[in-house]
Amino acid sequence: MKALILNSGLGSRMGVLTSEHPKCMTEISHHETILSRQLRLVMDAGIDEVVITTGYCDGVLVDYCQSLDLPLHFTFVKNPVYDQTNYIYSIYCAREYLDDDILLMHGDLVFEQEVLDRAVAFPGSCMTVSSTLPLPEKDFKAVVKDGFVTKVGIEFYNEAMEAQALYKLQKEDWKVWLNKISEFCETGRTKVYAENALNELDGAANIHALDVGNLLCSEVDNPEDLAVVSARLKEIESRTVYMCFASDIIHGGHIAIIKKAQKLGRLIIGVLSDEAVASYKRMPLVPESERRVMFENIAGVYKVVDQKKLSYKENLEKYRPDIVVHGDDWVTGFQRPIRDEVVSVLASYGGKLVEYPYSSDPKYAEIDARTRADLAMPDIRRGRLKRMLDAKGLVTAMEAHDGLTGLIVEKTVVYQDGGAHQFDAMWVSSLCDSTAKGKPDIELVDMTSRFRTIEDITEVTTKPIIFDGDTGGKTEHFVYTVRSLERLGVSMVIIEDKTGLKKNSLFGTEVVQTQDSIENFSAKIRAGKKAQRTKEFMICARIESLILEQGMEDALTRAFAFVEAGADAIMIHSRKKDPSEIEEFIEKFRAKDKATPIVLVPTSFNSVTEEEWKERGANIIIYANQLMRAEVPAMQKAAETILEHHRAEECDAMLMPFKDIIRLIPEEM
Ligand code: SPV
Ligand code: MG
């Protein structure tokens, strides 16, 4: 497509403003003239061929265009009789260069970007009109019938709309009109508008009316027009546009939407906090502070701010952007409540939501898939638990004892309040790992086998892993375990302060269990920390004092001693239904230690919500065995039903079709 800009005229109504140059060189803002603005917008619309008709002060105009140093190819065509003819003749002079789709505009037209974008994107030929502006007395009006412009001139009032000489013309429509223009000029009708020729076509050129409503699209005929248009531009240029980004990788799709948004005004980018990103998709690979820098360095971004929550409300009320830009993917689906809130906040102050089609380009999906694959790698997976703790304050982990349960923890999502809720991490429980193998939870399943379980899980998932290390075994063995777990990409090992034949804590004092001494256990922690090679791996000390009824004081003394020995976190356990002893422990521990993460396994004391635990000062909530306890009765019931009926038909209703189970399994890693 070529742009054709008509600049031959005298512009005499501008007075002294056009004494030394053509009207199009009049300044409309402190940094732009009518022409330089037109050229910038034409360029942004992807057009690089510009034909300019000249006449009055043609040398000044040509020099000016060249001085702008734009990556545009110019063709200047002088109308030698510009002072005796109208622009119909200028077009005629340029006809040999106009063998393409044409974006035709008068040289004194000032319009905003959206007007041009809409014209260029319009599927057929079109002329810009406004159904909302009053009909002007002396300027162009278009007669519009069934959406088509049938006549253009200053004399039409019936079925007419205010119209501006900005056309996007497809080659075939333009050819019909240009032939008529030639016919006019060759028969001496050169003092009329080019539209007089159009009016004789009787609809042979299919020009649609493109209604741009109140968007700026005005010609500048005199100093009064100039003042009005300059004021409108000032207002347009101070418009702010808001977008929020959760992405940690910027690809071409993001840049394309950023560019579109920048055309609407000064772009403010909200960078979604790590906590909010983690709550709706996954812990970002790149932390918030780094993501800020990424966006700050994109050319033309006006400001980068933090967006703490998924909800835009706080930032919209603070920055009051004129426009919010988003992909149209949130019109349906779980983000809908977030969008609804944006719409209502914008409505409260007259802002507007602009949605662009969401790019489903497979190359962006591939980038996403590659990022996910990276998340599974040991070095990337290991550090994420610590970062999540820092970002979210409270992290949840669900038990996984094989690849399939790992996939359930990885993929189960519940959509609530515009967010997607999922588990942050996986717990590789000694109880469930042993039970899955039909063995008691007495450190009988050896480390080699336990590591195999971890590998089964890591092969198909990406979430961080907390490993139940039982007692950690002998200190001399524990140091090897630490290194092996680091290599496997595990984020945290929890070891309990018991010794001898360990039994599961849920048996409490019903079985013989021996608590380790503070000295021995502290030495084990110290040795583990010393053996550790990666900086993010964590060793958590689990205190069994409440399970073994040794009292609160003992629990607290041990907790502080183990932190002193280097424990990165403390797990306090209880098998009481009543959460009060755990609450008391947290309160007393937090009175002295505000920072060390507290881990809980609320299997028995399960009435307290995650939010309540967070408020009290807990940091990791482990759901230690619920998946195993859900699968065993379901399997038993299926087995019994088949035995009762001597066939499988009755059992079918309680089973999931295998094709649904298979959906969980990744096709390729
Ligand atoms: C496990 O899941 O193996 C645990 C937690 O150690 S508990 O069973 O509550 O002791
Ligand atoms: Mg255990």
mmCIF file of N, CA and C and ligand atoms in Angstrom, residues 430-431 441 468 470 496 502 504 542, ligand 2:
data_model
loop_
_atom_site.group_PDB
_atom_site.id
_atom_site.type_symbol
_atom_site.label_atom_id
_atom_site.label_comp_id
_atom_site.label_asym_id
_atom_site.label_seq_id
_atom_site.Cartn_x
_atom_site.Cartn_y
_atom_site.Cartn_z
ATOM 1 N N SER A 430 7.764 -40.762 53.968
ATOM 2 C CA SER A 430 8.282 -42.119 54.232
ATOM 3 C C SER A 430 7.120 -43.076 54.427
ATOM 4 N N LEU A 431 6.061 -42.575 55.070
ATOM 5 C CA LEU A 431 4.904 -43.424 55.347
ATOM 6 C C LEU A 431 4.272 -43.911 54.040
ATOM 7 N N ASP A 441 6.491 -48.326 57.952
ATOM 8 C CA ASP A 441 7.253 -47.065 57.925
ATOM 9 C C ASP A 441 8.316 -47.085 59.022
ATOM 10 N N ASP A 468 11.030 -36.573 52.933
ATOM 11 C CA ASP A 468 10.960 -37.056 54.304
ATOM 12 C C ASP A 468 12.162 -37.978 54.522
ATOM 13 N N ASP A 470 13.219 -39.326 57.285
ATOM 14 C CA ASP A 470 13.123 -40.099 58.533
ATOM 15 C C ASP A 470 14.116 -39.527 59.558
ATOM 16 N N GLU A 496 13.930 -36.175 61.495
ATOM 17 C CA GLU A 496 13.299 -36.093 62.810
ATOM 18 C C GLU A 496 14.278 -36.517 63.903
ATOM 19 N N LYS A 502 12.965 -46.427 64.189
ATOM 20 C CA LYS A 502 11.943 -45.378 64.060
ATOM 21 C C LYS A 502 10.596 -45.989 63.750
ATOM 22 N N ASN A 504 6.375 -44.730 62.855
ATOM 23 C CA ASN A 504 5.655 -43.548 62.397
ATOM 24 C C ASN A 504 5.108 -42.747 63.581
ATOM 25 N N ARG A 542 13.036 -31.767 62.502
ATOM 26 C CA ARG A 542 11.676 -32.091 62.950
ATOM 27 C C ARG A 542 11.723 -32.486 64.418
HETATM 28 MG MG MG B 2 7.752 -40.122 57.728
#
